[in-house]
């Protein structure tokens, strides 16, 4: 049946988006759902901003018209924002020509793959565990994914293996290296050694540095972009800017690289309402980002309180989530983690079971207290 479908798609399954707690394990209907599985901000936009957006929708946006496809206003605002984290020497400042806007950074990842590796021209390199979309999207395009491992202690990339993969992968060669800074799910920022390795990669390899959690980590390579025409930074409005519902991400890179991304972009990839929301977020960034110190303080509480539990190993975090594993016992850890995740879900706490551990998003103080309590109680029953 359906013999016209590409044969390799039979091996793939559709990505299962997070259902937001309403499907899967039964949850009592009066249970509060704590959504700590997708690394979003726990805070919706402030009411005033929501009203401004609604007003804009009612008075300004014309539903019958295509969106502005140039994104000039949004790109200008983003350039200004990015430059705030770059020292003000003239030649390291970025401009509109350094930016491409995506329907979430997921779309930009796909554009990067299309612009670099398609037609059997290239493979990608990732260090697992890491953000799954690079591999998932590469698979849907028939692009080979070469993987290396990370240290079990601190999740640093095995750079010897990575270098070897680059030297030895042929037909097709590795054209893109994807790293996350700080990494998901393990929450560690790139080390000085890893950054040096990336700096020394030849210019015929694209280095994509995904800074989805920049606002939490305050670590960026933006100031180095001008020196590296083969580097690209990805950022998103889905995390610190509280706009996951609107699907807006952006790439920052050399103008020629941006031109290549623009060639494969769909013309009106960002709906008018999303553009407006992102522009508002940029213009109100101080107010929106003011929630970050509180989230970081909450994160430290989570790390401290969960680290004290003998059954848990918790890693330090440079992002708005924490990663932990169970300390070794005679029991099968993946069986235990599955039980734990399911039991928490039945109580209303959604967390992510991933790469032999658990990833828990920092939520509101109440959500965090509930997760700590439930995690401790459930661990006793395992
Ligand atoms: C959440 C996340 C993104 C954001 O993706 P969007 O498509 O912009 O929502 C990108 N990269 C990483 C590593 C993430 O964790």
mmCIF file of C-alpha atoms and ligand atoms in Angstrom:
data_model
loop_
_atom_site.group_PDB
_atom_site.id
_atom_site.type_symbol
_atom_site.label_atom_id
_atom_site.label_comp_id
_atom_site.label_asym_id
_atom_site.label_seq_id
_atom_site.Cartn_x
_atom_site.Cartn_y
_atom_site.Cartn_z
ATOM 1 C CA UNK A 1 0.000 0.000 0.000
ATOM 2 C CA UNK A 2 1.016 3.602 -0.632
ATOM 3 C CA UNK A 3 4.014 2.542 -2.640
ATOM 4 C CA UNK A 4 4.768 6.128 -3.529
ATOM 5 C CA UNK A 5 6.067 6.814 -0.008
ATOM 6 C CA UNK A 6 9.854 6.902 0.428
ATOM 7 C CA UNK A 7 10.943 3.442 1.543
ATOM 8 C CA UNK A 8 13.141 4.669 4.442
ATOM 9 C CA UNK A 9 10.169 6.370 6.141
ATOM 10 C CA UNK A 10 8.806 2.929 7.067
ATOM 11 C CA UNK A 11 11.574 2.737 9.678
ATOM 12 C CA UNK A 12 10.589 6.059 11.296
ATOM 13 C CA UNK A 13 7.806 6.974 13.693
ATOM 14 C CA UNK A 14 6.196 10.387 14.130
ATOM 15 C CA UNK A 15 7.504 12.556 16.968
ATOM 16 C CA UNK A 16 5.220 12.292 19.984
ATOM 17 C CA UNK A 17 4.618 15.815 21.222
ATOM 18 C CA UNK A 18 4.105 16.242 24.944
ATOM 19 C CA UNK A 19 0.387 15.814 25.515
ATOM 20 C CA UNK A 20 0.311 18.231 28.442
ATOM 21 C CA UNK A 21 -0.867 15.620 30.864
ATOM 22 C CA UNK A 22 -4.300 14.957 29.458
ATOM 23 C CA UNK A 23 -3.574 11.653 27.754
ATOM 24 C CA UNK A 24 -1.641 8.522 28.685
ATOM 25 C CA UNK A 25 -1.662 7.650 32.373
ATOM 26 C CA UNK A 26 -4.991 8.454 33.984
ATOM 27 C CA UNK A 27 -4.887 11.575 36.140
ATOM 28 C CA UNK A 28 -7.777 12.431 38.434
ATOM 29 C CA UNK A 29 -9.723 15.280 36.868
ATOM 30 C CA UNK A 30 -9.350 17.579 39.887
ATOM 31 C CA UNK A 31 -5.558 17.127 40.008
ATOM 32 C CA UNK A 32 -3.376 20.174 39.343
ATOM 33 C CA UNK A 33 -0.972 19.327 36.523
ATOM 34 C CA UNK A 34 2.616 20.468 37.019
ATOM 35 C CA UNK A 35 4.146 20.479 33.542
ATOM 36 C CA UNK A 36 7.822 20.078 34.275
ATOM 37 C CA UNK A 37 8.694 18.005 31.213
ATOM 38 C CA UNK A 38 9.277 20.549 28.424
ATOM 39 C CA UNK A 39 11.579 23.216 29.878
ATOM 40 C CA UNK A 40 9.106 26.014 29.261
ATOM 41 C CA UNK A 41 8.811 28.973 31.608
ATOM 42 C CA UNK A 42 6.189 28.315 34.292
ATOM 43 C CA UNK A 43 4.977 31.894 33.835
ATOM 44 C CA UNK A 44 2.551 33.000 31.130
ATOM 45 C CA UNK A 45 2.978 36.550 29.785
ATOM 46 C CA UNK A 46 1.980 39.299 32.232
ATOM 47 C CA UNK A 47 -1.720 40.161 31.870
ATOM 48 C CA UNK A 48 -0.964 43.640 30.552
ATOM 49 C CA UNK A 49 1.136 42.264 27.733
ATOM 50 C CA UNK A 50 -1.501 39.686 26.860
ATOM 51 C CA UNK A 51 -4.056 42.466 26.613
ATOM 52 C CA UNK A 52 -1.757 44.500 24.391
ATOM 53 C CA UNK A 53 -1.320 41.466 22.143
ATOM 54 C CA UNK A 54 -5.071 40.905 22.033
ATOM 55 C CA UNK A 55 -5.620 44.563 21.165
ATOM 56 C CA UNK A 56 -3.037 44.292 18.432
ATOM 57 C CA UNK A 57 -4.793 41.230 17.079
ATOM 58 C CA UNK A 58 -8.144 43.019 17.060
ATOM 59 C CA UNK A 59 -6.986 46.355 15.659
ATOM 60 C CA UNK A 60 -3.828 45.846 13.634
ATOM 61 C CA UNK A 61 -3.501 42.340 12.236
ATOM 62 C CA UNK A 62 -5.391 41.821 8.987
ATOM 63 C CA UNK A 63 -6.439 38.188 8.838
ATOM 64 C CA UNK A 64 -6.944 38.278 5.083
ATOM 65 C CA UNK A 65 -3.367 39.420 4.403
ATOM 66 C CA UNK A 66 -0.200 37.392 4.326
ATOM 67 C CA UNK A 67 2.204 38.247 7.142
ATOM 68 C CA UNK A 68 5.094 40.640 6.591
ATOM 69 C CA UNK A 69 7.605 38.210 5.116
ATOM 70 C CA UNK A 70 10.674 40.379 5.656
ATOM 71 C CA UNK A 71 10.635 40.342 9.470
ATOM 72 C CA UNK A 72 12.613 43.583 9.468
ATOM 73 C CA UNK A 73 11.161 44.978 12.694
ATOM 74 C CA UNK A 74 11.662 41.707 14.552
ATOM 75 C CA UNK A 75 15.163 41.181 13.175
ATOM 76 C CA UNK A 76 16.163 44.722 14.193
ATOM 77 C CA UNK A 77 14.929 44.136 17.725
ATOM 78 C CA UNK A 78 16.745 40.793 17.896
ATOM 79 C CA UNK A 79 19.996 42.315 16.593
ATOM 80 C CA UNK A 80 19.829 44.970 19.282
ATOM 81 C CA UNK A 81 19.189 42.334 21.936
ATOM 82 C CA UNK A 82 22.015 40.065 20.775
ATOM 83 C CA UNK A 83 24.431 42.995 20.655
ATOM 84 C CA UNK A 84 23.748 43.687 24.324
ATOM 85 C CA UNK A 85 25.718 40.525 25.093
ATOM 86 C CA UNK A 86 28.552 41.408 22.699
ATOM 87 C CA UNK A 87 31.342 43.846 23.618
ATOM 88 C CA UNK A 88 30.783 47.107 21.764
ATOM 89 C CA UNK A 89 33.797 46.928 19.451
ATOM 90 C CA UNK A 90 32.365 47.833 16.047
ATOM 91 C CA UNK A 91 33.359 44.731 14.136
ATOM 92 C CA UNK A 92 31.774 42.187 16.467
ATOM 93 C CA UNK A 93 28.297 43.737 16.303
ATOM 94 C CA UNK A 94 25.678 41.833 14.362
ATOM 95 C CA UNK A 95 23.096 43.304 11.965
ATOM 96 C CA UNK A 96 19.898 42.212 10.211
ATOM 97 C CA UNK A 97 21.992 40.378 7.619
ATOM 98 C CA UNK A 98 23.200 38.046 10.354
ATOM 99 C CA UNK A 99 19.722 36.839 11.318
ATOM 100 C CA UNK A 100 17.180 34.350 9.993
ATOM 101 C CA UNK A 101 13.833 33.741 11.715
ATOM 102 C CA UNK A 102 12.296 30.296 12.047
ATOM 103 C CA UNK A 103 8.988 28.757 13.068
ATOM 104 C CA UNK A 104 10.691 27.644 16.257
ATOM 105 C CA UNK A 105 14.383 26.776 16.157
ATOM 106 C CA UNK A 106 13.225 23.329 15.052
ATOM 107 C CA UNK A 107 12.491 24.800 11.629
ATOM 108 C CA UNK A 108 15.943 26.372 11.488
ATOM 109 C CA UNK A 109 17.551 23.042 12.330
ATOM 110 C CA UNK A 110 15.725 21.522 9.377
ATOM 111 C CA UNK A 111 16.749 24.417 7.124
ATOM 112 C CA UNK A 112 20.372 23.942 8.168
ATOM 113 C CA UNK A 113 20.166 20.249 7.272
ATOM 114 C CA UNK A 114 18.552 20.978 3.917
ATOM 115 C CA UNK A 115 21.119 23.674 3.120
ATOM 116 C CA UNK A 116 24.140 21.530 4.032
ATOM 117 C CA UNK A 117 23.690 17.773 3.920
ATOM 118 C CA UNK A 118 20.864 16.857 1.552
ATOM 119 C CA UNK A 119 21.459 14.942 -1.711
ATOM 120 C CA UNK A 120 23.875 12.623 0.069
ATOM 121 C CA UNK A 121 26.401 15.455 0.467
ATOM 122 C CA UNK A 122 26.905 15.367 4.212
ATOM 123 C CA UNK A 123 26.415 13.710 7.592
ATOM 124 C CA UNK A 124 25.975 15.340 11.002
ATOM 125 C CA UNK A 125 27.772 14.754 14.287
ATOM 126 C CA UNK A 126 26.086 14.850 17.702
ATOM 127 C CA UNK A 127 27.288 13.868 21.192
ATOM 128 C CA UNK A 128 24.636 11.892 23.064
ATOM 129 C CA UNK A 129 22.749 12.445 25.233
ATOM 130 C CA UNK A 130 21.696 15.687 23.596
ATOM 131 C CA UNK A 131 18.656 17.444 22.076
ATOM 132 C CA UNK A 132 16.909 14.775 20.015
ATOM 133 C CA UNK A 133 15.624 16.971 17.170
ATOM 134 C CA UNK A 134 18.950 17.089 15.307
ATOM 135 C CA UNK A 135 18.927 13.339 14.828
ATOM 136 C CA UNK A 136 15.167 13.074 14.310
ATOM 137 C CA UNK A 137 15.096 15.729 11.586
ATOM 138 C CA UNK A 138 18.239 14.341 9.922
ATOM 139 C CA UNK A 139 16.591 10.911 9.788
ATOM 140 C CA UNK A 140 13.502 12.296 8.062
ATOM 141 C CA UNK A 141 15.761 13.737 5.358
ATOM 142 C CA UNK A 142 17.839 10.593 4.939
ATOM 143 C CA UNK A 143 20.917 12.329 6.359
ATOM 144 C CA UNK A 144 23.338 10.072 8.281
ATOM 145 C CA UNK A 145 23.812 10.833 11.993
ATOM 146 C CA UNK A 146 27.207 10.037 13.504
ATOM 147 C CA UNK A 147 27.150 9.861 17.293
ATOM 148 C CA UNK A 148 29.852 10.041 19.936
ATOM 149 C CA UNK A 149 29.487 9.713 23.683
ATOM 150 C CA UNK A 150 29.888 11.939 26.689
ATOM 151 C CA UNK A 151 31.662 11.347 29.986
ATOM 152 C CA UNK A 152 29.405 9.622 32.521
ATOM 153 C CA UNK A 153 30.824 11.930 35.211
ATOM 154 C CA UNK A 154 30.299 15.411 33.825
ATOM 155 C CA UNK A 155 28.801 14.830 30.358
ATOM 156 C CA UNK A 156 31.783 16.422 28.603
ATOM 157 C CA UNK A 157 31.990 15.362 24.955
ATOM 158 C CA UNK A 158 34.444 12.580 24.087
ATOM 159 C CA UNK A 159 36.561 14.884 21.911
ATOM 160 C CA UNK A 160 38.979 12.168 20.802
ATOM 161 C CA UNK A 161 36.075 10.152 19.462
ATOM 162 C CA UNK A 162 34.571 13.271 17.889
ATOM 163 C CA UNK A 163 37.827 14.144 16.128
ATOM 164 C CA UNK A 164 38.213 10.566 14.970
ATOM 165 C CA UNK A 165 34.658 10.574 13.610
ATOM 166 C CA UNK A 166 35.409 13.737 11.659
ATOM 167 C CA UNK A 167 38.664 12.339 10.275
ATOM 168 C CA UNK A 168 37.233 8.971 9.337
ATOM 169 C CA UNK A 169 33.663 9.591 8.193
ATOM 170 C CA UNK A 170 33.592 9.545 4.401
ATOM 171 C CA UNK A 171 30.871 9.275 1.752
ATOM 172 C CA UNK A 172 29.373 11.461 2.929
ATOM 173 C CA UNK A 173 31.705 13.373 5.266
ATOM 174 C CA UNK A 174 30.537 15.196 8.396
ATOM 175 C CA UNK A 175 29.394 18.643 7.348
ATOM 176 C CA UNK A 176 27.679 19.849 10.535
ATOM 177 C CA UNK A 177 28.439 19.484 14.244
ATOM 178 C CA UNK A 178 25.508 20.255 16.561
ATOM 179 C CA UNK A 179 26.144 21.213 20.188
ATOM 180 C CA UNK A 180 23.851 22.721 22.822
ATOM 181 C CA UNK A 181 25.238 25.376 25.185
ATOM 182 C CA UNK A 182 24.163 24.419 27.875
ATOM 183 C CA UNK A 183 23.227 20.902 26.781
ATOM 184 C CA UNK A 184 19.801 19.330 27.100
ATOM 185 C CA UNK A 185 19.058 17.041 28.929
ATOM 186 C CA UNK A 186 22.268 17.207 30.990
ATOM 187 C CA UNK A 187 22.334 20.998 31.698
ATOM 188 C CA UNK A 188 26.123 21.446 31.330
ATOM 189 C CA UNK A 189 27.625 24.366 29.382
ATOM 190 C CA UNK A 190 30.409 23.814 26.848
ATOM 191 C CA UNK A 191 33.800 23.529 28.549
ATOM 192 C CA UNK A 192 36.882 25.560 27.603
ATOM 193 C CA UNK A 193 38.297 22.425 25.986
ATOM 194 C CA UNK A 194 35.162 21.805 23.951
ATOM 195 C CA UNK A 195 35.085 25.427 22.805
ATOM 196 C CA UNK A 196 38.728 25.175 21.735
ATOM 197 C CA UNK A 197 37.969 22.059 19.762
ATOM 198 C CA UNK A 198 35.078 23.814 18.010
ATOM 199 C CA UNK A 199 37.304 26.827 17.247
ATOM 200 C CA UNK A 200 39.815 24.563 15.587
ATOM 201 C CA UNK A 201 37.419 22.701 13.343
ATOM 202 C CA UNK A 202 38.115 23.350 9.663
ATOM 203 C CA UNK A 203 35.978 25.972 7.947
ATOM 204 C CA UNK A 204 34.335 23.385 5.696
ATOM 205 C CA UNK A 205 32.447 22.084 8.744
ATOM 206 C CA UNK A 206 29.483 24.059 10.062
ATOM 207 C CA UNK A 207 29.319 24.363 13.848
ATOM 208 C CA UNK A 208 25.790 24.927 15.175
ATOM 209 C CA UNK A 209 25.755 26.148 18.765
ATOM 210 C CA UNK A 210 22.229 25.943 20.125
ATOM 211 C CA UNK A 211 21.808 28.561 22.851
ATOM 212 C CA UNK A 212 18.171 27.802 23.648
ATOM 213 C CA UNK A 213 18.945 28.333 27.353
ATOM 214 C CA UNK A 214 21.170 31.399 26.979
ATOM 215 C CA UNK A 215 19.022 33.615 29.171
ATOM 216 C CA UNK A 216 19.456 31.175 32.051
ATOM 217 C CA UNK A 217 23.140 30.386 31.566
ATOM 218 C CA UNK A 218 24.338 33.805 30.377
ATOM 219 C CA UNK A 219 26.966 31.903 28.407
ATOM 220 C CA UNK A 220 27.192 32.750 24.728
ATOM 221 C CA UNK A 221 29.646 32.590 21.849
ATOM 222 C CA UNK A 222 28.006 35.607 20.135
ATOM 223 C CA UNK A 223 31.139 37.730 20.583
ATOM 224 C CA UNK A 224 33.139 35.183 18.543
ATOM 225 C CA UNK A 225 30.763 34.800 15.616
ATOM 226 C CA UNK A 226 32.492 37.334 13.347
ATOM 227 C CA UNK A 227 35.758 35.411 13.634
ATOM 228 C CA UNK A 228 34.070 32.162 12.630
ATOM 229 C CA UNK A 229 32.123 32.270 9.360
ATOM 230 C CA UNK A 230 31.405 28.561 9.860
ATOM 231 C CA UNK A 231 29.577 29.056 13.179
ATOM 232 C CA UNK A 232 25.869 29.530 13.725
ATOM 233 C CA UNK A 233 24.026 30.309 16.949
ATOM 234 C CA UNK A 234 20.419 29.190 17.419
ATOM 235 C CA UNK A 235 18.190 30.856 19.977
ATOM 236 C CA UNK A 236 14.489 30.594 20.762
ATOM 237 C CA UNK A 237 11.563 32.502 22.251
ATOM 238 C CA UNK A 238 10.171 29.240 23.642
ATOM 239 C CA UNK A 239 12.024 29.192 26.960
ATOM 240 C CA UNK A 240 12.994 32.350 28.910
ATOM 241 C CA UNK A 241 10.768 34.599 26.778
ATOM 242 C CA UNK A 242 7.681 32.531 27.659
ATOM 243 C CA UNK A 243 6.424 32.224 24.078
ATOM 244 C CA UNK A 244 6.496 28.483 23.378
ATOM 245 C CA UNK A 245 2.939 28.706 22.032
ATOM 246 C CA UNK A 246 4.058 31.081 19.283
ATOM 247 C CA UNK A 247 6.889 29.029 17.751
ATOM 248 C CA UNK A 248 9.630 31.587 17.151
ATOM 249 C CA UNK A 249 13.355 30.910 16.918
ATOM 250 C CA UNK A 250 16.283 32.634 15.242
ATOM 251 C CA UNK A 251 19.685 31.878 13.792
ATOM 252 C CA UNK A 252 22.666 34.212 14.002
ATOM 253 C CA UNK A 253 25.497 33.662 11.516
ATOM 254 C CA UNK A 254 27.634 35.021 8.699
ATOM 255 C CA UNK A 255 25.495 36.802 6.056
ATOM 256 C CA UNK A 256 26.331 34.218 3.374
ATOM 257 C CA UNK A 257 25.206 31.412 5.646
ATOM 258 C CA UNK A 258 22.004 33.349 6.389
ATOM 259 C CA UNK A 259 21.449 33.761 2.630
ATOM 260 C CA UNK A 260 21.632 29.983 2.221
ATOM 261 C CA UNK A 261 19.080 29.456 5.011
ATOM 262 C CA UNK A 262 16.781 32.051 3.447
ATOM 263 C CA UNK A 263 16.829 30.149 0.150
ATOM 264 C CA UNK A 264 15.271 27.074 1.728
ATOM 265 C CA UNK A 265 12.893 28.897 4.098
ATOM 266 C CA UNK A 266 9.164 28.852 3.328
ATOM 267 C CA UNK A 267 8.121 32.411 2.363
ATOM 268 C CA UNK A 268 5.649 33.112 5.199
ATOM 269 C CA UNK A 269 6.988 30.813 7.866
ATOM 270 C CA UNK A 270 6.013 33.025 10.795
ATOM 271 C CA UNK A 271 2.338 33.972 11.313
ATOM 272 C CA UNK A 272 1.566 37.645 11.978
ATOM 273 C CA UNK A 273 0.443 36.991 15.538
ATOM 274 C CA UNK A 274 3.686 35.168 16.372
ATOM 275 C CA UNK A 275 5.755 37.963 14.869
ATOM 276 C CA UNK A 276 3.892 40.483 16.985
ATOM 277 C CA UNK A 277 4.278 38.391 20.125
ATOM 278 C CA UNK A 278 8.035 38.017 19.562
ATOM 279 C CA UNK A 279 8.445 41.721 18.897
ATOM 280 C CA UNK A 280 6.527 42.541 22.087
ATOM 281 C CA UNK A 281 8.710 40.127 24.008
ATOM 282 C CA UNK A 282 11.832 41.872 22.712
ATOM 283 C CA UNK A 283 10.433 45.289 23.577
ATOM 284 C CA UNK A 284 9.476 44.136 27.091
ATOM 285 C CA UNK A 285 12.483 41.959 27.651
ATOM 286 C CA UNK A 286 13.536 43.527 30.930
ATOM 287 C CA UNK A 287 10.160 42.785 32.450
ATOM 288 C CA UNK A 288 10.023 39.241 31.057
ATOM 289 C CA UNK A 289 13.574 38.333 31.999
ATOM 290 C CA UNK A 290 13.071 39.673 35.514
ATOM 291 C CA UNK A 291 11.648 36.242 36.421
ATOM 292 C CA UNK A 292 14.985 34.558 35.790
ATOM 293 C CA UNK A 293 16.796 35.224 39.111
ATOM 294 C CA UNK A 294 13.839 33.655 40.937
ATOM 295 C CA UNK A 295 13.946 30.577 38.688
ATOM 296 C CA UNK A 296 17.692 30.234 39.224
ATOM 297 C CA UNK A 297 17.234 30.461 42.992
ATOM 298 C CA UNK A 298 14.514 27.815 42.752
ATOM 299 C CA UNK A 299 16.837 25.640 40.684
ATOM 300 C CA UNK A 300 19.475 25.801 43.412
ATOM 301 C CA UNK A 301 16.873 24.727 45.969
ATOM 302 C CA UNK A 302 15.861 21.774 43.780
ATOM 303 C CA UNK A 303 19.476 20.707 43.310
ATOM 304 C CA UNK A 304 20.232 21.082 47.004
ATOM 305 C CA UNK A 305 17.188 19.255 48.294
ATOM 306 C CA UNK A 306 17.302 16.413 45.780
ATOM 307 C CA UNK A 307 21.084 15.982 46.078
ATOM 308 C CA UNK A 308 20.592 15.260 49.755
ATOM 309 C CA UNK A 309 18.589 12.146 48.879
ATOM 310 C CA UNK A 310 20.776 9.009 48.950
ATOM 311 C CA UNK A 311 18.947 7.391 46.011
ATOM 312 C CA UNK A 312 19.592 10.314 43.654
ATOM 313 C CA UNK A 313 22.599 11.667 41.818
ATOM 314 C CA UNK A 314 21.908 15.246 40.715
ATOM 315 C CA UNK A 315 24.166 17.173 38.326
ATOM 316 C CA UNK A 316 24.830 20.906 38.492
ATOM 317 C CA UNK A 317 22.748 22.930 36.033
ATOM 318 C CA UNK A 318 23.379 26.003 33.892
ATOM 319 C CA UNK A 319 19.815 26.005 32.558
ATOM 320 C CA UNK A 320 16.189 26.032 33.775
ATOM 321 C CA UNK A 321 16.042 22.294 34.343
ATOM 322 C CA UNK A 322 17.953 19.705 36.304
ATOM 323 C CA UNK A 323 19.153 16.255 35.334
ATOM 324 C CA UNK A 324 19.406 13.367 37.739
ATOM 325 C CA UNK A 325 19.857 9.626 37.820
ATOM 326 C CA UNK A 326 19.189 6.965 40.410
ATOM 327 C CA UNK A 327 22.215 5.812 42.381
ATOM 328 C CA UNK A 328 23.028 2.217 41.392
ATOM 329 C CA UNK A 329 21.118 -0.565 43.156
ATOM 330 C CA UNK A 330 20.469 -4.181 42.295
ATOM 331 C CA UNK A 331 17.295 -3.218 40.496
ATOM 332 C CA UNK A 332 16.969 -2.387 36.824
ATOM 333 C CA UNK A 333 17.290 1.420 36.640
ATOM 334 C CA UNK A 334 15.174 1.888 33.513
ATOM 335 C CA UNK A 335 12.357 -0.158 35.076
ATOM 336 C CA UNK A 336 12.604 1.982 38.221
ATOM 337 C CA UNK A 337 12.689 5.245 36.267
ATOM 338 C CA UNK A 338 9.640 4.231 34.272
ATOM 339 C CA UNK A 339 7.779 3.379 37.474
ATOM 340 C CA UNK A 340 8.821 6.645 39.058
ATOM 341 C CA UNK A 341 7.793 8.736 36.043
ATOM 342 C CA UNK A 342 4.422 6.988 35.819
ATOM 343 C CA UNK A 343 3.671 7.335 39.509
ATOM 344 C CA UNK A 344 4.556 11.016 39.462
ATOM 345 C CA UNK A 345 2.360 11.468 36.428
ATOM 346 C CA UNK A 346 -0.587 9.820 38.143
ATOM 347 C CA UNK A 347 -0.155 12.409 40.922
ATOM 348 C CA UNK A 348 -0.048 15.257 38.394
ATOM 349 C CA UNK A 349 3.705 15.875 38.074
ATOM 350 C CA UNK A 350 5.016 15.522 34.532
ATOM 351 C CA UNK A 351 8.768 15.048 34.184
ATOM 352 C CA UNK A 352 10.880 13.647 31.365
ATOM 353 C CA UNK A 353 12.475 10.216 31.514
ATOM 354 C CA UNK A 354 15.478 10.481 29.222
ATOM 355 C CA UNK A 355 18.887 8.894 28.571
ATOM 356 C CA UNK A 356 18.826 6.754 31.697
ATOM 357 C CA UNK A 357 17.781 9.601 33.957
ATOM 358 C CA UNK A 358 15.161 12.213 34.671
ATOM 359 C CA UNK A 359 14.975 15.780 33.433
ATOM 360 C CA UNK A 360 12.902 18.093 35.598
ATOM 361 C CA UNK A 361 12.040 21.647 34.558
ATOM 362 C CA UNK A 362 12.271 24.335 37.226
ATOM 363 C CA UNK A 363 8.713 25.472 37.852
ATOM 364 C CA UNK A 364 7.006 27.825 40.280
ATOM 365 C CA UNK A 365 7.991 27.480 43.976
ATOM 366 C CA UNK A 366 4.777 25.523 44.622
ATOM 367 C CA UNK A 367 5.402 23.173 41.707
ATOM 368 C CA UNK A 368 8.978 22.571 42.800
ATOM 369 C CA UNK A 369 7.969 21.829 46.380
ATOM 370 C CA UNK A 370 5.335 19.374 45.168
ATOM 371 C CA UNK A 371 7.842 17.629 42.887
ATOM 372 C CA UNK A 372 10.416 17.287 45.641
ATOM 373 C CA UNK A 373 7.812 15.914 48.019
ATOM 374 C CA UNK A 374 6.329 13.494 45.495
ATOM 375 C CA UNK A 375 9.698 12.341 44.256
ATOM 376 C CA UNK A 376 10.840 11.554 47.794
ATOM 377 C CA UNK A 377 7.623 9.732 48.703
ATOM 378 C CA UNK A 378 7.601 7.752 45.477
ATOM 379 C CA UNK A 379 11.267 6.757 45.861
ATOM 380 C CA UNK A 380 10.412 5.184 49.210
ATOM 381 C CA UNK A 381 7.739 3.039 47.587
ATOM 382 C CA UNK A 382 10.012 1.710 44.811
HETATM 383 C C1 LIG B 1 13.616 23.841 23.695
HETATM 384 C C2 LIG B 1 14.774 23.769 22.787
HETATM 385 C C3 LIG B 1 14.747 24.421 21.554
HETATM 386 C C4 LIG B 1 13.557 25.250 21.175
HETATM 387 O O1 LIG B 1 12.939 24.798 20.059
HETATM 388 P P1 LIG B 1 11.762 25.668 19.435
HETATM 389 O O2 LIG B 1 11.486 24.951 18.172
HETATM 390 O O3 LIG B 1 12.307 27.056 19.214
HETATM 391 O O4 LIG B 1 10.630 25.683 20.407
HETATM 392 C C5 LIG B 1 15.848 24.349 20.743
HETATM 393 N N1 LIG B 1 16.948 23.674 21.121
HETATM 394 C C6 LIG B 1 17.007 23.063 22.303
HETATM 395 C C7 LIG B 1 18.244 22.372 22.717
HETATM 396 C C8 LIG B 1 15.924 23.079 23.165
HETATM 397 O O5 LIG B 1 15.988 22.458 24.344
#
